[in-house]
Short mmCIF file of C-alpha atoms in Angstrom, two decimals:
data_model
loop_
_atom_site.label_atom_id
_atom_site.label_comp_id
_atom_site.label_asym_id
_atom_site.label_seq_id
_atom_site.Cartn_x
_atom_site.Cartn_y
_atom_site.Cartn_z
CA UNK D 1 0.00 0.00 0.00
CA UNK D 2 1.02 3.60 -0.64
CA UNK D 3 2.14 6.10 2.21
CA UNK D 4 -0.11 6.14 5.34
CA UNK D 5 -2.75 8.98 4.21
CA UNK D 6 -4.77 11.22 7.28
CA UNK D 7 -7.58 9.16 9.38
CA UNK D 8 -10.93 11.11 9.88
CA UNK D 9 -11.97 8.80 12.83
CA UNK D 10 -10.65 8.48 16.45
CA UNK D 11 -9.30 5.38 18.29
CA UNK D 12 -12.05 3.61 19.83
CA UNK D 13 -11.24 2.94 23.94
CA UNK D 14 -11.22 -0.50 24.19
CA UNK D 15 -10.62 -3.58 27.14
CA UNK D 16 -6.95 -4.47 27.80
CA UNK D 17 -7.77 -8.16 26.18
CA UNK D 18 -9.13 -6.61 23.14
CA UNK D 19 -6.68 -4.51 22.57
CA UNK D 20 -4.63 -6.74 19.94
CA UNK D 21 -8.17 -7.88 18.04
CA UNK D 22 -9.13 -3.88 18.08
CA UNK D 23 -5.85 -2.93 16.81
CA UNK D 24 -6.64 -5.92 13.79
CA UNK D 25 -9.26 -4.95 12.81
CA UNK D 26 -8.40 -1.06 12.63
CA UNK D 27 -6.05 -1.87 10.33
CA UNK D 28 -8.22 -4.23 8.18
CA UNK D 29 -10.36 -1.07 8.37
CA UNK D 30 -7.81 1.33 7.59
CA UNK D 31 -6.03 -0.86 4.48
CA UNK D 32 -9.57 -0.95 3.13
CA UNK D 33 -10.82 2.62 3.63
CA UNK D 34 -7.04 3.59 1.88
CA UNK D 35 -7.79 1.22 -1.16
CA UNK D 36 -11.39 2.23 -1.81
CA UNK D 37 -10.35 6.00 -1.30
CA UNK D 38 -7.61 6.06 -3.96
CA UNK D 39 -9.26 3.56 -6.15
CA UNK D 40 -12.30 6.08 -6.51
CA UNK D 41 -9.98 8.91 -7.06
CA UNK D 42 -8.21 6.97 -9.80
CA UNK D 43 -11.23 5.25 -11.12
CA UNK D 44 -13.88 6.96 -10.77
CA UNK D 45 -16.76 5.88 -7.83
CA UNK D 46 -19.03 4.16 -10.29
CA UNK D 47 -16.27 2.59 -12.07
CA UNK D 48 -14.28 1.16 -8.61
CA UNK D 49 -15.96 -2.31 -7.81
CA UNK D 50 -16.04 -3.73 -4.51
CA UNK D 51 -13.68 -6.80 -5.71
CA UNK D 52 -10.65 -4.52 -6.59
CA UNK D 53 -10.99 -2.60 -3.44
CA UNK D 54 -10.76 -5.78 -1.23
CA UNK D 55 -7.45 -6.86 -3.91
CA UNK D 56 -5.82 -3.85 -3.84
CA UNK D 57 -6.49 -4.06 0.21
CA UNK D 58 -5.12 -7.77 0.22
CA UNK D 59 -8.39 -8.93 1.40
CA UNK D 60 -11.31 -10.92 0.01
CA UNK D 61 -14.63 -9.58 -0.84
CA UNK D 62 -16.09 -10.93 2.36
CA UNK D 63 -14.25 -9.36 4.55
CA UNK D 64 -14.96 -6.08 2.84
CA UNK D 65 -18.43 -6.49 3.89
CA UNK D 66 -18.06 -7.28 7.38
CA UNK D 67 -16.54 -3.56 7.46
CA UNK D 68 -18.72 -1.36 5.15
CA UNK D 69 -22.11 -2.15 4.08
CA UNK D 70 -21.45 -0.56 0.21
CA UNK D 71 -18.82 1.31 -1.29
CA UNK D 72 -20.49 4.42 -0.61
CA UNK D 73 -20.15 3.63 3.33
CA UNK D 74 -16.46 4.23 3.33
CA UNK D 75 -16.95 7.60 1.99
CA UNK D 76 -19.73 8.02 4.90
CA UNK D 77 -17.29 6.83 7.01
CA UNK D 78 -14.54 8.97 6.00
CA UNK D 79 -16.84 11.93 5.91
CA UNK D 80 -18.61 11.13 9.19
CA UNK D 81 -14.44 11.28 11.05
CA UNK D 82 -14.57 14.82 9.70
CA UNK D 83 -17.20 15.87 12.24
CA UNK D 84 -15.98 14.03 15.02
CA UNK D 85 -12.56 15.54 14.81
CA UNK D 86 -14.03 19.10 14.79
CA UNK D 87 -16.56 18.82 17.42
CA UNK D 88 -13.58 17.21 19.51
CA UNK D 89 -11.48 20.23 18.76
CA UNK D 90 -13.56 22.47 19.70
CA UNK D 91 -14.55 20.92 23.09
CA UNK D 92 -10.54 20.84 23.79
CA UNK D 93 -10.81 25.12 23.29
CA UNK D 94 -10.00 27.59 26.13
CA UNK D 95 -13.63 28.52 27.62
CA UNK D 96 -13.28 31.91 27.76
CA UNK D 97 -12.05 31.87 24.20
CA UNK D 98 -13.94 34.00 21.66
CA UNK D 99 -16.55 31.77 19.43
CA UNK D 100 -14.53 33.03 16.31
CA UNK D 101 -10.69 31.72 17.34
CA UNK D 102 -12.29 28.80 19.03
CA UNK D 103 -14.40 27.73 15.84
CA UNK D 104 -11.75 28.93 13.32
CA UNK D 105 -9.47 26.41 14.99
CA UNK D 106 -11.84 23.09 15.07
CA UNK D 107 -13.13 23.68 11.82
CA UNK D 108 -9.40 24.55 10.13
CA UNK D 109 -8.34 20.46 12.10
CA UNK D 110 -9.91 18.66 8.86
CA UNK D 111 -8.64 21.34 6.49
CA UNK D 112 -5.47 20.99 7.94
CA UNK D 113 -4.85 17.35 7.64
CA UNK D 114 -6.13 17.74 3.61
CA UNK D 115 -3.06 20.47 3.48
CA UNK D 116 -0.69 18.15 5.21
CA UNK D 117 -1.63 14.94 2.47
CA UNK D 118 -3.06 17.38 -0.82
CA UNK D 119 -1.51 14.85 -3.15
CA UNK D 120 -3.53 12.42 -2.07
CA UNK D 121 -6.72 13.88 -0.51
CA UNK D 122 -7.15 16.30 -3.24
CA UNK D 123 -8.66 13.34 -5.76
CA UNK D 124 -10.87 12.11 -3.12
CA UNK D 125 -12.23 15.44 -2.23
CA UNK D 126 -12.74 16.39 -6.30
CA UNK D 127 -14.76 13.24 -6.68
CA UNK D 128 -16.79 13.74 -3.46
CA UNK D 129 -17.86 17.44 -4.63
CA UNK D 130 -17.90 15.93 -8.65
CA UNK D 131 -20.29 12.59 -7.37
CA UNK D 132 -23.73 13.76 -7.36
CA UNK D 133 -24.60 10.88 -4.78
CA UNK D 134 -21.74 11.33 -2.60
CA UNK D 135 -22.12 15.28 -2.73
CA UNK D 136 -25.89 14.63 -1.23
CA UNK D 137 -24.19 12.07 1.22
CA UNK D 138 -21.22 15.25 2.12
CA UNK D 139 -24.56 17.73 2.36
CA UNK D 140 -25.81 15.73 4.66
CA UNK D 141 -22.99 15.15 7.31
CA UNK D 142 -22.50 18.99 7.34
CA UNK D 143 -26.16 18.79 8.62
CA UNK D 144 -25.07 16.68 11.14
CA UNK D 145 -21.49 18.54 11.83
CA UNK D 146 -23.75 22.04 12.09
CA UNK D 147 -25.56 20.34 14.91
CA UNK D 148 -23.24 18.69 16.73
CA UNK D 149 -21.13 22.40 16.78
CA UNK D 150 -23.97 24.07 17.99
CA UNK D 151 -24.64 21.88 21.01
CA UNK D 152 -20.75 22.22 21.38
CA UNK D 153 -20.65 26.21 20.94
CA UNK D 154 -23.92 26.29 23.04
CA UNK D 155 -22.57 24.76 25.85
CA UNK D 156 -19.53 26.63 25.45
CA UNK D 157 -21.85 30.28 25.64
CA UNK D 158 -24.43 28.74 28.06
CA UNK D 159 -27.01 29.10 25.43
CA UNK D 160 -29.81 26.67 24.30
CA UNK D 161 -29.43 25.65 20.44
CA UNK D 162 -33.35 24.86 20.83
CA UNK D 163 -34.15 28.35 22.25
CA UNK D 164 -31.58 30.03 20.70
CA UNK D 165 -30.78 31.16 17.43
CA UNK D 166 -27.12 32.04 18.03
CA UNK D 167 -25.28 29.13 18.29
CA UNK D 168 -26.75 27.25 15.27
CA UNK D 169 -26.27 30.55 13.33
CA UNK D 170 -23.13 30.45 14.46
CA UNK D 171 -21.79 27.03 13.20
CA UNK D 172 -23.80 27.46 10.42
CA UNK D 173 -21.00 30.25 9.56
CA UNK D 174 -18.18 28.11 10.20
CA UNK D 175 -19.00 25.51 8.07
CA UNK D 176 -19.86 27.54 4.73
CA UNK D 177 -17.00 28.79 5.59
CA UNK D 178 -15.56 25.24 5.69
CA UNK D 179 -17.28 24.53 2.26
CA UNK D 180 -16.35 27.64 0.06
CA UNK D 181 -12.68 26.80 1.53
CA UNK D 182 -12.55 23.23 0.56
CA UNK D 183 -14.13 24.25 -2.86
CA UNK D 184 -11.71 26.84 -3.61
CA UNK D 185 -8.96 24.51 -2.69
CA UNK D 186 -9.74 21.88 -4.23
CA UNK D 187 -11.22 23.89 -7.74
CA UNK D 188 -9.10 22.95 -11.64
CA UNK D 189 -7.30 19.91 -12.08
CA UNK D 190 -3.72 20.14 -11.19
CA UNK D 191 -2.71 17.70 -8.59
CA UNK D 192 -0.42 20.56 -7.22
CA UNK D 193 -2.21 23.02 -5.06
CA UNK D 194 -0.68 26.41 -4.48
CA UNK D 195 -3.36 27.49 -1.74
CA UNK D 196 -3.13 26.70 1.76
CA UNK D 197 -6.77 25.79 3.31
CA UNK D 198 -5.71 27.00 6.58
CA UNK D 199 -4.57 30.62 5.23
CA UNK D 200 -8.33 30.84 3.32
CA UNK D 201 -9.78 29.18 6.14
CA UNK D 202 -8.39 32.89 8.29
CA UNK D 203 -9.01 34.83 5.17
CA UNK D 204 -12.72 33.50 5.42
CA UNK D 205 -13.08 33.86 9.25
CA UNK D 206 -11.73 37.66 9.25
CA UNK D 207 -14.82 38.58 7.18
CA UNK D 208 -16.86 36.26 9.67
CA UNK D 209 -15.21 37.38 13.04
CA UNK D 210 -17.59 40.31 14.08
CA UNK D 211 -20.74 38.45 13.32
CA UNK D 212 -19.28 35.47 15.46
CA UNK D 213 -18.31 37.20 18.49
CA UNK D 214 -21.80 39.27 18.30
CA UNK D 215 -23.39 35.60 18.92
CA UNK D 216 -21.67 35.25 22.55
#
């Protein structure tokens, strides 16, 4: 397999005596998740069956299926760690930090890791934005991500998401923020990218910044 690429999903706390078996089967997970990922980029997602996924992973067909339920669950998968690593991030902020710093810096954790690995993220992220299906599927985690921010950011303010507007409205802002960033980036075909997503990412939240802070 090629170079170890960024993982959008967190280790999993686990019993001493499943440690090893855990460990097994996150890399089963991991060789498979890296095959289908570059396959699609290379491929195409309709082209990519589920047989040269589990070859290129060294694994057969079966096992694939004991880890996703279709090819279009990795992506899920893969999208679904994006969340999870920003919601995380922005637990782990100061609490007296202002909403804008502390949700520039868990939404830039995803766009940094696509900066760190653009040679290889970059195809994946073209075809999820160029897939009509897996667009709706990337649509509909941001849903989720705005949600699980605003319970995060509401916490944070010692607001109510369900009684108040301001922290939905506020991670609302961070994640088109998020989106026009990753489009940007990831916009024409060369597999060279001259942009940093972080640098947009503060380019985006300077414009942002007042109407952030006016939420706490």
């Amino acid at each position: 397999m090629s170079p170890e690429a960024p993982r959008y999903h967190r280790p999993v706390t686990t019993r001493p005596e499943s440690t090893l078996a855990q460990r097994k089967r996150q890399l089963v997970a991991t060789e498979l998740t890296e095959a289908a990922l570059q396959l699609f980029a290379l491929k195409g997602f309709d082209a990519a069956t589920v047989d040269e996924i589990a070859t290129e992973a060294g694994v057969s067909k079966r096992t694939f299926f004991r880890y996703f339920a279709s090819k279009e669950d990795v992506v899920v998968q893969f999208l679904a760690g994006m969340g999870a690593d920003m919601r995380a991030a922005l637990a782990e902020r100061p609490a007296g930090e202002r909403p804008s710093e502390a949700l520039r810096h868990a939404v830039s954790v995803p766009l940094a890791a696509c900066g760190d690995h653009a040679e290889r993220v970059l195809p994946v992220v073209r075809l999820i934005l160029r897939t009509p299906s897996l667009l709706a599927r990337l649509l509909e985690h941001q849903a989720e991500w705005r949600e699980g921010l605003a319970e995060e950011l509401g916490a944070r303010l010692g607001r109510d998401p369900e009684t108040d507007l301001r922290p939905r409205l506020a991670a609302g802002m961070a994640l088109t923020a998020f989106d026009a960033v990753l489009r940007r980036w990831s916009g024409g075909e060369s597999a060279e990218v001259a942009e940093d997503p972080v640098a947009l990412l503060g380019e985006a939240f300077a414009v942002l910044t007042p109407a952030l802070d006016a939420s706490s």
